[in-house]
Short mmCIF file of C-alpha atoms and ligand atoms in Angstrom, two decimals:
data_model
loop_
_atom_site.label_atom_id
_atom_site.label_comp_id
_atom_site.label_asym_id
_atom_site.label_seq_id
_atom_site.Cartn_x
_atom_site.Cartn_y
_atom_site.Cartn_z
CA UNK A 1 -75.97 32.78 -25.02
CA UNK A 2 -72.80 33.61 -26.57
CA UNK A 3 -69.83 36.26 -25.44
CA UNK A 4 -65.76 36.55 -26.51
CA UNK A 5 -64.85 36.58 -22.59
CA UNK A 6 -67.23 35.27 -19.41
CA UNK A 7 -65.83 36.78 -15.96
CA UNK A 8 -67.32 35.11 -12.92
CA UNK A 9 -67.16 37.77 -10.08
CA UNK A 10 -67.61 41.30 -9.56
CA UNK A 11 -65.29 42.16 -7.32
CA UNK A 12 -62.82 44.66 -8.37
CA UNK A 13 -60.82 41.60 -10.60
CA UNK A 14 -63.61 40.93 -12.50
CA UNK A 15 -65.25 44.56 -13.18
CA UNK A 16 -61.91 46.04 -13.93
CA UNK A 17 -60.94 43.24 -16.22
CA UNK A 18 -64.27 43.51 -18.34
CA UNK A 19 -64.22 47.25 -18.80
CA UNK A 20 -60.28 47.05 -19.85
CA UNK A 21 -61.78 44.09 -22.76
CA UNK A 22 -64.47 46.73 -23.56
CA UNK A 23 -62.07 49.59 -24.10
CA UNK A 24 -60.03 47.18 -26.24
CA UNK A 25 -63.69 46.47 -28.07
CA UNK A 26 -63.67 42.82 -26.54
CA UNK A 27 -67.42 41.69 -25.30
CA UNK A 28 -67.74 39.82 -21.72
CA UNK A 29 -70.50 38.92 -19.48
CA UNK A 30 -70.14 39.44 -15.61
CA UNK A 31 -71.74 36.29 -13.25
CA UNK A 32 -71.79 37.77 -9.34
CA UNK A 33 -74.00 35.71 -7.17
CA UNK A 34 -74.55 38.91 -4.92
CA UNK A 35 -77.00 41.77 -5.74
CA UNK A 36 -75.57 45.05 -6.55
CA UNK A 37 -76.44 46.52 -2.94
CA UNK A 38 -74.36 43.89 -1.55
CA UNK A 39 -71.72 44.50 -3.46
CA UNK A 40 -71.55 47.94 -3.06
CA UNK A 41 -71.85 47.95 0.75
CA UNK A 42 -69.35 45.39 1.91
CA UNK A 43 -66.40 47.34 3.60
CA UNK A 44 -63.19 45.94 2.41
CA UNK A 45 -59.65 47.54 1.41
CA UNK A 46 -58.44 51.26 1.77
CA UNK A 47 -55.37 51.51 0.39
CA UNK A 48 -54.91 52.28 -3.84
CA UNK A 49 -51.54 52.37 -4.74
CA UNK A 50 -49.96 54.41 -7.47
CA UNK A 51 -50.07 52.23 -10.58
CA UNK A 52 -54.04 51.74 -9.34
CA UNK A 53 -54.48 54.76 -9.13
CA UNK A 54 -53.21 55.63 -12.47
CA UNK A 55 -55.22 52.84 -13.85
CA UNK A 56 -58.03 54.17 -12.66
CA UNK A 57 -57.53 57.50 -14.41
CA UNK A 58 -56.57 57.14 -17.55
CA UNK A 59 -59.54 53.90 -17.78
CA UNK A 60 -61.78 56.73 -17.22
CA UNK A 61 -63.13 55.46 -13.94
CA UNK A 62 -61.20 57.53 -11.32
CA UNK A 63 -62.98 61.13 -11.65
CA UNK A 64 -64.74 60.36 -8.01
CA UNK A 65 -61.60 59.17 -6.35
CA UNK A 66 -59.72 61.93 -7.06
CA UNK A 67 -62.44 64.45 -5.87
CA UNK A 68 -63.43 61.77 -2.63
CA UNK A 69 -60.10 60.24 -2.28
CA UNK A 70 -57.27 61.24 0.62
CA UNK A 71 -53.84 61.36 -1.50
CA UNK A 72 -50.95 60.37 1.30
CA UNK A 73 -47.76 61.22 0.83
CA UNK A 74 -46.25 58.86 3.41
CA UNK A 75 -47.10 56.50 6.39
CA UNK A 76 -46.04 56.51 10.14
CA UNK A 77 -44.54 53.48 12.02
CA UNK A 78 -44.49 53.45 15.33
CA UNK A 79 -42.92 50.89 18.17
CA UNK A 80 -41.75 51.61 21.43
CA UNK A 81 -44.61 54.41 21.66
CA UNK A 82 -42.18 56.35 18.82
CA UNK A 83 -43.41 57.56 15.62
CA UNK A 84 -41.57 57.16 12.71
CA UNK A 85 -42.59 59.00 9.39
CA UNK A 86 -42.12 57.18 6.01
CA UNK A 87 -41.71 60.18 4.05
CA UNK A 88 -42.45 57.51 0.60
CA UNK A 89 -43.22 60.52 -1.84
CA UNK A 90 -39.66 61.37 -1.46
CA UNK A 91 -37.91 58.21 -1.41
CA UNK A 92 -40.26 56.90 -4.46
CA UNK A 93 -39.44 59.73 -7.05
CA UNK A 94 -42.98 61.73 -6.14
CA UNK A 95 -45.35 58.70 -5.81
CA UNK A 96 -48.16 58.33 -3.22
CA UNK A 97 -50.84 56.33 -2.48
CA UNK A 98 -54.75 57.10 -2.18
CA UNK A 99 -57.08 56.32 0.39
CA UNK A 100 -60.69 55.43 -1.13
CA UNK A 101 -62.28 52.56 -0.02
CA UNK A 102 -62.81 49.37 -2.02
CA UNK A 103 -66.74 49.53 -2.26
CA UNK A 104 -66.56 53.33 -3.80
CA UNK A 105 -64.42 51.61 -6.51
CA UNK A 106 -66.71 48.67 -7.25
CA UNK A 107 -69.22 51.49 -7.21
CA UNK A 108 -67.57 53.45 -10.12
CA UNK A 109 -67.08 50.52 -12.01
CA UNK A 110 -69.65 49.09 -12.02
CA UNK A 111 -71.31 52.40 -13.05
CA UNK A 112 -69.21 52.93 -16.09
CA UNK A 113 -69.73 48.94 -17.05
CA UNK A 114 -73.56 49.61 -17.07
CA UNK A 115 -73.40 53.03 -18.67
CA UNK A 116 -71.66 51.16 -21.44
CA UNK A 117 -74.50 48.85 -21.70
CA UNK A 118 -72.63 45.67 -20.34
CA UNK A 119 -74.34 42.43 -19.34
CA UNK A 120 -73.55 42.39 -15.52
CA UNK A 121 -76.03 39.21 -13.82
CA UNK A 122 -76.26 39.93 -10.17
CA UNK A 123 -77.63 37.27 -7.91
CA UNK A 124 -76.86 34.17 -10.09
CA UNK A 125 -76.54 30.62 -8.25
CA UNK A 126 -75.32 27.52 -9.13
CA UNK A 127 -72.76 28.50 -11.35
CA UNK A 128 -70.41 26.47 -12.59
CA UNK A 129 -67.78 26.13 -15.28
CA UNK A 130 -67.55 23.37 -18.09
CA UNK A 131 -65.06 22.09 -21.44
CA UNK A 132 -62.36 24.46 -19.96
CA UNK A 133 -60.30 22.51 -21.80
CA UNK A 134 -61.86 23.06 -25.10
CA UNK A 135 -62.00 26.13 -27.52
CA UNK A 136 -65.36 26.74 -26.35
CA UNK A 137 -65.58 26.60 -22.88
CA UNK A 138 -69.46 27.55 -21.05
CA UNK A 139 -70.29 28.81 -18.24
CA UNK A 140 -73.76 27.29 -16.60
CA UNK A 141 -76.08 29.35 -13.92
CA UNK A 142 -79.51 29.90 -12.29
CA UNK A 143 -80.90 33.61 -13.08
CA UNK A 144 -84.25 34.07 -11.82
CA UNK A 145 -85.15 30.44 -11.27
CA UNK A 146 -84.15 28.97 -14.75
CA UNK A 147 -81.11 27.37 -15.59
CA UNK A 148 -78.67 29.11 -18.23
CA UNK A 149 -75.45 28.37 -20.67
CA UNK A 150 -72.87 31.05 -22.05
CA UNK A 151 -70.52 30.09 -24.32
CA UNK A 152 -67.44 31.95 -24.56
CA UNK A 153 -63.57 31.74 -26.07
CA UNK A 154 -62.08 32.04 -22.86
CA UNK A 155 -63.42 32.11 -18.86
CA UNK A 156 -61.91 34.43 -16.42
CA UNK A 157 -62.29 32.99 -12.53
CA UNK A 158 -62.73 36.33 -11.03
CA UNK A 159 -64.71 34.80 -7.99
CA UNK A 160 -63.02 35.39 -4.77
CA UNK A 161 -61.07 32.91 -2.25
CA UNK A 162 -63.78 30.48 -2.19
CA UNK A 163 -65.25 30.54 -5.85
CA UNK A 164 -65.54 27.76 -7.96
CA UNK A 165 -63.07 28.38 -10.40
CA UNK A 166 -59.47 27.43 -8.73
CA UNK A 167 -60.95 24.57 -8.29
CA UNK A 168 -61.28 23.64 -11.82
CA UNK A 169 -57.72 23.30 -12.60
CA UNK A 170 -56.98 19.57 -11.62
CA UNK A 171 -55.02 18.70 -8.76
CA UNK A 172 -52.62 16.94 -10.40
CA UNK A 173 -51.57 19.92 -11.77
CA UNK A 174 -52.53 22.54 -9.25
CA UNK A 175 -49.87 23.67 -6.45
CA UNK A 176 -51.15 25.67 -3.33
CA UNK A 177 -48.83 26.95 -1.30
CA UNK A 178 -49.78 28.77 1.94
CA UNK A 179 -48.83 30.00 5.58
CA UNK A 180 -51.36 30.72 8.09
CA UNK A 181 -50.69 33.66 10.31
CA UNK A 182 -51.69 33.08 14.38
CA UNK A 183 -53.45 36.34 14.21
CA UNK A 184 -56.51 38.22 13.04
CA UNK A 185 -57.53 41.71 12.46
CA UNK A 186 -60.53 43.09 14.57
CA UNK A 187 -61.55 46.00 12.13
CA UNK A 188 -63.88 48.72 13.24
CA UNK A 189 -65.42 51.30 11.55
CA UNK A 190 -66.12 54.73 13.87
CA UNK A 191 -68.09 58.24 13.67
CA UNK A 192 -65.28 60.11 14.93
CA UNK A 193 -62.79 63.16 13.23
CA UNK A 194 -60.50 61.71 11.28
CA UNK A 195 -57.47 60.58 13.66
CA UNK A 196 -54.14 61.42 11.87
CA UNK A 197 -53.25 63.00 8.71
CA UNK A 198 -51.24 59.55 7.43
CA UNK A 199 -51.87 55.68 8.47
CA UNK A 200 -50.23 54.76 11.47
CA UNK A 201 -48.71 50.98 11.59
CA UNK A 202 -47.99 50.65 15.27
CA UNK A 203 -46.39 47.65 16.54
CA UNK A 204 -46.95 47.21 20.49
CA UNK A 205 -46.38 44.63 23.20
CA UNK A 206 -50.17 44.45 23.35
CA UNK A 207 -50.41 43.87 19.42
CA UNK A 208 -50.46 45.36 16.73
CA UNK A 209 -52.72 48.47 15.55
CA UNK A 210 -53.32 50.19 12.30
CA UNK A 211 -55.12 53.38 12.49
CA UNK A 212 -56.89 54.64 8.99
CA UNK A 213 -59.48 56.63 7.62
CA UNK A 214 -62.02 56.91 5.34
CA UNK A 215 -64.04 60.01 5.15
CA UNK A 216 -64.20 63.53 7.15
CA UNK A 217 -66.46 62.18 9.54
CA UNK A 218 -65.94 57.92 9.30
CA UNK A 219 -62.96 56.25 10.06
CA UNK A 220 -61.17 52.74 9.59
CA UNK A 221 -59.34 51.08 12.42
CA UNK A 222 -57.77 47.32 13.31
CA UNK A 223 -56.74 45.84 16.40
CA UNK A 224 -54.87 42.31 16.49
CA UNK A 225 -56.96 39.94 17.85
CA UNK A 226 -56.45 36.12 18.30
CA UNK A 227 -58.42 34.87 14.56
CA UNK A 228 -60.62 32.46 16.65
CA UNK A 229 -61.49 35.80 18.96
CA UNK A 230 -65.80 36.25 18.81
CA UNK A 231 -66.22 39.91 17.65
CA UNK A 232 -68.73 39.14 20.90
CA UNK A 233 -66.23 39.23 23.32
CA UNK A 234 -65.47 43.45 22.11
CA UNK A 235 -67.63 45.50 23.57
CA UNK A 236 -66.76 49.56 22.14
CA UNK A 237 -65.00 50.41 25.68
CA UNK A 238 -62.65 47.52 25.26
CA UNK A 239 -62.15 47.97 21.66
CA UNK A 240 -61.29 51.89 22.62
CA UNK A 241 -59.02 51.25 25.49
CA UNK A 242 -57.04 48.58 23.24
CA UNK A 243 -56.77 51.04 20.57
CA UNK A 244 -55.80 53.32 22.67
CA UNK A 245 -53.45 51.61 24.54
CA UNK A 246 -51.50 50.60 21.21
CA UNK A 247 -51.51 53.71 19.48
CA UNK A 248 -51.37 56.61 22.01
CA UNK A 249 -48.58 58.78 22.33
CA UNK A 250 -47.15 61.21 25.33
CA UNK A 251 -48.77 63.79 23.11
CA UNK A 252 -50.92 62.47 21.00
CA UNK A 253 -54.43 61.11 21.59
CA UNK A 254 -56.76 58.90 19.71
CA UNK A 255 -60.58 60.02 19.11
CA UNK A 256 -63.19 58.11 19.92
CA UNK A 257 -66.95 57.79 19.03
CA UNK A 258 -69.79 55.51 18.08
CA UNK A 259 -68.56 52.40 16.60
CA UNK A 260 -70.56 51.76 13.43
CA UNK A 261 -69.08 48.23 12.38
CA UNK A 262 -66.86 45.50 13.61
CA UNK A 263 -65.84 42.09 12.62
CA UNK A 264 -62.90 39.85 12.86
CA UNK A 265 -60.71 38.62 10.04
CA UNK A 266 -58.16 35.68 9.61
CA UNK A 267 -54.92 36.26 7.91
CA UNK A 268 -53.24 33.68 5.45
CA UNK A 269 -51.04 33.98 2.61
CA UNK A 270 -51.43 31.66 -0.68
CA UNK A 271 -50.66 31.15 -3.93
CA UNK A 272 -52.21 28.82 -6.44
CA UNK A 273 -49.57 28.07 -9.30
CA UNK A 274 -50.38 28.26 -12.14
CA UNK A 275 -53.65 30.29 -12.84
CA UNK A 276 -54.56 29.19 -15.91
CA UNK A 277 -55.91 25.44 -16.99
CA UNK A 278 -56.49 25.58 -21.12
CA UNK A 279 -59.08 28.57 -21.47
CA UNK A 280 -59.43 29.23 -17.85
CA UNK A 281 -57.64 32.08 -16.39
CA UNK A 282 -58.08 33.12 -12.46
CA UNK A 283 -57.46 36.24 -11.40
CA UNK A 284 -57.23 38.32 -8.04
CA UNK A 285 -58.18 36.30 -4.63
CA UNK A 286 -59.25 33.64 -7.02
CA UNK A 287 -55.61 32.41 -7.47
CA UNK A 288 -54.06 34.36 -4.18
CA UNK A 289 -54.35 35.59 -0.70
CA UNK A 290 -52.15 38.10 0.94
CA UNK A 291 -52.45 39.44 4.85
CA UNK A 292 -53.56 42.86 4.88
CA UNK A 293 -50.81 44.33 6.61
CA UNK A 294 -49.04 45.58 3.33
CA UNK A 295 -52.40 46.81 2.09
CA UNK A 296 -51.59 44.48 -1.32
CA UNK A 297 -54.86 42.67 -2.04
CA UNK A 298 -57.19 44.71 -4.15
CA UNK A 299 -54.05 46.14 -6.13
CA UNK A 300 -52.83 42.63 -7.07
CA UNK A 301 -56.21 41.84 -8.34
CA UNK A 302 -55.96 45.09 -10.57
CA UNK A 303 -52.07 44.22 -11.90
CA UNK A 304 -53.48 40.66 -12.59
CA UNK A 305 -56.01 41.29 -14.86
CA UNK A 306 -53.33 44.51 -16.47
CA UNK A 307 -51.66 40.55 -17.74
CA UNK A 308 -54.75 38.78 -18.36
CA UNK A 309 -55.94 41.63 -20.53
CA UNK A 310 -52.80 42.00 -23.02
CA UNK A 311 -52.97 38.53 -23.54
CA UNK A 312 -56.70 38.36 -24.38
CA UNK A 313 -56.56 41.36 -26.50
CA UNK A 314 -53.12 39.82 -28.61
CA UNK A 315 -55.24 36.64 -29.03
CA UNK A 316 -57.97 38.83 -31.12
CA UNK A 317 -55.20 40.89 -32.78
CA UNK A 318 -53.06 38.62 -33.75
CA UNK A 319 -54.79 34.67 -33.53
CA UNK A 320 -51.44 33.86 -31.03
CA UNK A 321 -51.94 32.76 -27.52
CA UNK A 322 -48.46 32.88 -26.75
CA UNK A 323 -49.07 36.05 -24.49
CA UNK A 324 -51.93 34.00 -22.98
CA UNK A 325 -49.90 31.07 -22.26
CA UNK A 326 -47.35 33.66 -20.29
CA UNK A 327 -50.28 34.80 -17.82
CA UNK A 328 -49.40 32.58 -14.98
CA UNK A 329 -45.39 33.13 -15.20
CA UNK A 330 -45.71 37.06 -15.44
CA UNK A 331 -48.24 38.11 -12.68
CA UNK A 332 -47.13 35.42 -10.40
CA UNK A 333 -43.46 36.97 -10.34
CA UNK A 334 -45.29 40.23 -8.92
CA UNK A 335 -47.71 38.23 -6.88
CA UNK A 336 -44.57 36.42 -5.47
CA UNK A 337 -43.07 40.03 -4.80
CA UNK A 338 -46.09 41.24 -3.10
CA UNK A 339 -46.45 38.26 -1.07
CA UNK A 340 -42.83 38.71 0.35
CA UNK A 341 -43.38 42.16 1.01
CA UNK A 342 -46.85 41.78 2.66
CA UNK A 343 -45.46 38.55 4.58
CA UNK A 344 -42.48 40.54 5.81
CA UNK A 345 -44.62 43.51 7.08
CA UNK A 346 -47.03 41.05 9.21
CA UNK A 347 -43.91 39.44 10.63
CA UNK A 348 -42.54 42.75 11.37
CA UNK A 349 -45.46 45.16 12.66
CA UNK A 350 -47.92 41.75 14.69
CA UNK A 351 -46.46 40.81 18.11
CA UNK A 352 -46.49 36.79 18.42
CA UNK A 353 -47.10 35.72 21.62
CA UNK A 354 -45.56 32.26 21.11
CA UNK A 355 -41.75 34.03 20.52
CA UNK A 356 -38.97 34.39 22.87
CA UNK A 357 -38.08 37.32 24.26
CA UNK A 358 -34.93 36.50 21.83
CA UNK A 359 -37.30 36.67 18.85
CA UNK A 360 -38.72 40.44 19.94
CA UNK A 361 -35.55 41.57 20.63
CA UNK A 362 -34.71 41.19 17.07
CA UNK A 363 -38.13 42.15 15.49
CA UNK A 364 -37.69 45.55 17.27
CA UNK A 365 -34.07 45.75 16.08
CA UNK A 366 -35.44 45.29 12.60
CA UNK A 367 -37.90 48.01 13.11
CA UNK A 368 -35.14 50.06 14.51
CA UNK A 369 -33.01 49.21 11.10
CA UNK A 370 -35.62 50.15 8.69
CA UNK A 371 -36.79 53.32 10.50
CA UNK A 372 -33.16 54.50 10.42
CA UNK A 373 -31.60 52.95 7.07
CA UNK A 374 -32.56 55.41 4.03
CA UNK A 375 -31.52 52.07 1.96
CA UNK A 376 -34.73 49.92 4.11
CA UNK A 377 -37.10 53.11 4.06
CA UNK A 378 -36.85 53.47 -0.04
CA UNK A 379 -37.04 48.91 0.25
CA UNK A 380 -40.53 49.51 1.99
CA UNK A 381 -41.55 52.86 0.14
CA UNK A 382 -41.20 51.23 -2.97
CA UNK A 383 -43.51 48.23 -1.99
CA UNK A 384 -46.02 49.99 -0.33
CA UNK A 385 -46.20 52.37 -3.38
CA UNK A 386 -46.38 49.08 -5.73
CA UNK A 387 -43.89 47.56 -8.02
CA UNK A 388 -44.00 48.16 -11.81
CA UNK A 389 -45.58 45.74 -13.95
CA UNK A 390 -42.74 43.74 -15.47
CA UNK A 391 -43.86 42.19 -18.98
CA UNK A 392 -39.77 40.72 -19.61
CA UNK A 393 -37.57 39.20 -16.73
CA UNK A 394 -36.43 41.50 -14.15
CA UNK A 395 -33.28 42.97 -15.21
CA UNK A 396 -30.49 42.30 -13.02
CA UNK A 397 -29.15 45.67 -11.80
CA UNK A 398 -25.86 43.42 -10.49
CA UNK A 399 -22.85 44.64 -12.29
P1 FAD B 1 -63.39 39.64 -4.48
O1 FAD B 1 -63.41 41.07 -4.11
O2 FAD B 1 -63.52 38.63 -3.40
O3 FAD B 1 -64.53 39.42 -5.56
C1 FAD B 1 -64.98 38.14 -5.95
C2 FAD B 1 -66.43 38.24 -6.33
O4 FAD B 1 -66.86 36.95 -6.81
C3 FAD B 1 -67.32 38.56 -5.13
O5 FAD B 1 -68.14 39.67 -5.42
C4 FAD B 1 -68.11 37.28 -4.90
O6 FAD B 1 -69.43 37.52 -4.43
C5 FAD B 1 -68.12 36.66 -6.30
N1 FAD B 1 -68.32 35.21 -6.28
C6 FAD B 1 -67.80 34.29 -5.43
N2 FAD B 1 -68.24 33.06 -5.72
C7 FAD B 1 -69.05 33.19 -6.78
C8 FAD B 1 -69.83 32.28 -7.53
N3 FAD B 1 -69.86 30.98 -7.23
N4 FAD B 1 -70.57 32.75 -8.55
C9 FAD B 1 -70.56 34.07 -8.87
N5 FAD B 1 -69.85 34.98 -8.18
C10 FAD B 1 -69.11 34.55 -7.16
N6 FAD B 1 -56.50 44.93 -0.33
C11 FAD B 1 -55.78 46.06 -0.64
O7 FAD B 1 -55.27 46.16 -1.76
N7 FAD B 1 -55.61 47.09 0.24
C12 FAD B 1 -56.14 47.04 1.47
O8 FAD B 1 -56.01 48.01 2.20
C13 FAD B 1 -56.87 45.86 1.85
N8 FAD B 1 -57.42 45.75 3.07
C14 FAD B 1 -58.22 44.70 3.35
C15 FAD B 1 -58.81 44.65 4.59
C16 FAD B 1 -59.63 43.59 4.92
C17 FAD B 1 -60.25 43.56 6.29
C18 FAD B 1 -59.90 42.56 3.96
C19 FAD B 1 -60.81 41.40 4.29
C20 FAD B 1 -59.30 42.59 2.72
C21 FAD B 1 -58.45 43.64 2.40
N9 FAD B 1 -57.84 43.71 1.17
C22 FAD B 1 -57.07 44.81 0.89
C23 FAD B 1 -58.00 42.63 0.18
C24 FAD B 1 -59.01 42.96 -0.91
O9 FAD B 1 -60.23 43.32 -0.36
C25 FAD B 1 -59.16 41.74 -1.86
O10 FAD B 1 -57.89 41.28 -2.22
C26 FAD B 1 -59.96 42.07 -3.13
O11 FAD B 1 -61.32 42.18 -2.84
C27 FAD B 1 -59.76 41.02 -4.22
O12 FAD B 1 -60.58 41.30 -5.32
P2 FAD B 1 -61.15 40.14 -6.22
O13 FAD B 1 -61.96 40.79 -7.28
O14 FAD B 1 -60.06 39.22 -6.61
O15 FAD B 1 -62.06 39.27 -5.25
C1 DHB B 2 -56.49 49.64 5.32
C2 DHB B 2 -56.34 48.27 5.20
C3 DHB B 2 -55.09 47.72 5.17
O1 DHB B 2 -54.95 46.39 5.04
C4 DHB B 2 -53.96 48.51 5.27
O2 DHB B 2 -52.74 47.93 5.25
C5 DHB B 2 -54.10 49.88 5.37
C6 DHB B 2 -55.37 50.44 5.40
C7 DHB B 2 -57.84 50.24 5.35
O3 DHB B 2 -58.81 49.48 5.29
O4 DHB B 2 -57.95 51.47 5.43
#
């Protein structure tokens, strides 16, 4: 078997990257070692931001979204039971961000890659990558018991966290850099009216809560929990009273209703540097982690493979992998960006339990700052929102 570009993973890195090649009339083959329902059902990120969004559209792909999709116009922060409204359409020059859940956009993808009549394997095993050093790297698998090889010009590691491409670039070459957060994120998903027009971020002495939404009648909440916590040890009462407890206001009150799914997530940050070993290129969780608190994950996978696709498609143009060769060095300067931003959020909005009263003192002073400094709101609308996709060096605005 034989393709330009193989993509292991179908998670939104992976999908969106092959349907960009096939718009640019580039061939790849998908390998997911999940079946389709699985993919489709997993319940994962909310938050789009703007450039996603936009991606989406003019890819084709985001017809759904924008009929299913909540459009918000700004987020509220709250701390010391005070609300705070980020008014971000404003201080971002008429951006937003959309609400439409990670699974609906794996669905529409991976509707439009099939409609096309792309090769998308779903519940491969064993695969595993080989000559990624060559000019004809393969890709090896098990599809319905018997064992396969593609051959391709270049492999994109599309494959999650724990996928087996990262692990292909040698470790004499391969830096990981990481922090480890002392908290996790007990999400829930509830049949209840949907709770407030905008997220809330609400940092508490209790911990911190986010309170979402995904649909009329479904919505998306998280609790901090201690990340060795046993999703056992929440019955719905105590998840409601928490909630409750952290995001209530003097007049405002938080619905409740049957609680359709929980589970309990860790939160790290990392970076592998580079992401790209002679034809190998990873993409999305593959090469970095972010904690969810700034909402960052599922739109870094989409900027990454924005790069990785401009220099595939020069390589075909033109015979010149000198875009290719840039991958690593332009998405990692956004990655780095993102991961300060989303970094600085968690350190602002969780409530560590292991500080001094010294070091809460000053977290609520910064949350005091930014709610009341145009100059921090526009810092943090413009994050949230999402940076621009810088092909050049940042310009200094300095003068
Ligand atoms: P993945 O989605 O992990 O896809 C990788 C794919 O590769 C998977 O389908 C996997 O099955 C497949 N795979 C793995 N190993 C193999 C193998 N050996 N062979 C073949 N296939 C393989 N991000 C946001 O932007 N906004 C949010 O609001 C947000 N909230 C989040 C909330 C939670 C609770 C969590 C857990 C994450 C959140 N994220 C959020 C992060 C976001 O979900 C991820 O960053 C995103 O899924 C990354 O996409 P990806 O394609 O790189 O990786
Ligand atoms: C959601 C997840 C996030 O990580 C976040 O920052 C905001 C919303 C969500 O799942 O809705």
């Amino acid at each position: 078997m034989k393709t330009q570009v193989g993509i292991i993973g179908a998670g939104p890195a992976g999908l969106m990257l092959s349907h960009l090649l096939h718009l640019e009339g580039i061939e790849s083959v998908i390998f997911e070692n999940r079946t389709r329902e699985e993919i489709e059902g997993t319940i994962r990120a909310g938050v789009l931001e703007q450039g996603t969004v936009d991606l989406l559209n003019v890819t084709g792909v985001g017809e759904r979204m924008m009929r299913e999709g909540h459009l918000h116009h700004g987020i509220e922060l709250q701390f010391n039971g005070i609300r705070h409204r980020v008014n971000m359409h404003e201080l971002t020059e008429g951006k937003s961000i959309m609400v439409y859940p990670q699974h609906e956009v794996i669905k529409d993808l991976v509707a439009a890659r099939l409609e096309a009549g792309a090769e998308i394997y779903f519940s491969v095993s064993d695969v595993s990558l080989h000559d990624v050093d060559s000019d004809s790297p393969k890709i090896r698998f098990k599809h319905d018991g018997g064992e396969q090889e593609l051959t391709c010009d270049f492999i994109a590691g599309c494959d999650g966290f724990h996928g087996p491409s990262r692990k292909m670039i040698p470790e004499s070459i391969r830096e990981e850099k990481q922090q480890i957060y002392p908290f996790g994120w007990l999400g829930i998903l509830a049949e209840t009216p949907i709770a407030n027009p905008e997220l809330i971020y609400s940092n508490h002495d209790r911990g911190f809560a986010l309170i979402s939404t995904r649909t009329p009648e479904i919505q998306r909440h998280y609790i901090q929990v201690d990340p060795n916590d046993d999703i056992n040890n929440w019955s719905d009462d105590r998840i409601w009273t928490e909630l409750k407890a952290r995001v209530e206001t003097d007049g405002w009150k938080l619905p409740d209703g049957p609680i359709i799914q929980k589970n309990i997530v860790s939160m790290r940050s990392f970076v592998c540097e580079p992401m790209q070993y002679g034809r190998l290129f990873i993409a999305g969780d593959a090469a970095h982690i972010v904690p969810p608190t700034g909402a960052k994950g599922l739109n870094l996978a989409m900027s990454d493979v924005q790069v990785l696709k401009r220099g595939i498609v020069t390589f075909y143009e033109t015979g010149s992998q000198d875009m290719l060769s840039r991958y690593s060095e332009i998405a990692l300067r956004r990655i780095w960006k993102a991961q300060r931003f989303s970094w600085w959020m968690t350190t602002m909005l969780h409530r560590n339990f292991n500080h001094s009263s010294f070091e809460r003192s000053i977290q609520l002073s910064e949350l005091e700052y930014v709610t009341s400094s145009r100059a921090a709101l526009t810092s943090l609308s413009e994050n949230y929102i999402g940076l621009p996709l810088e092909w050049e060096s940042p310009k200094s605005l300095l003068v």
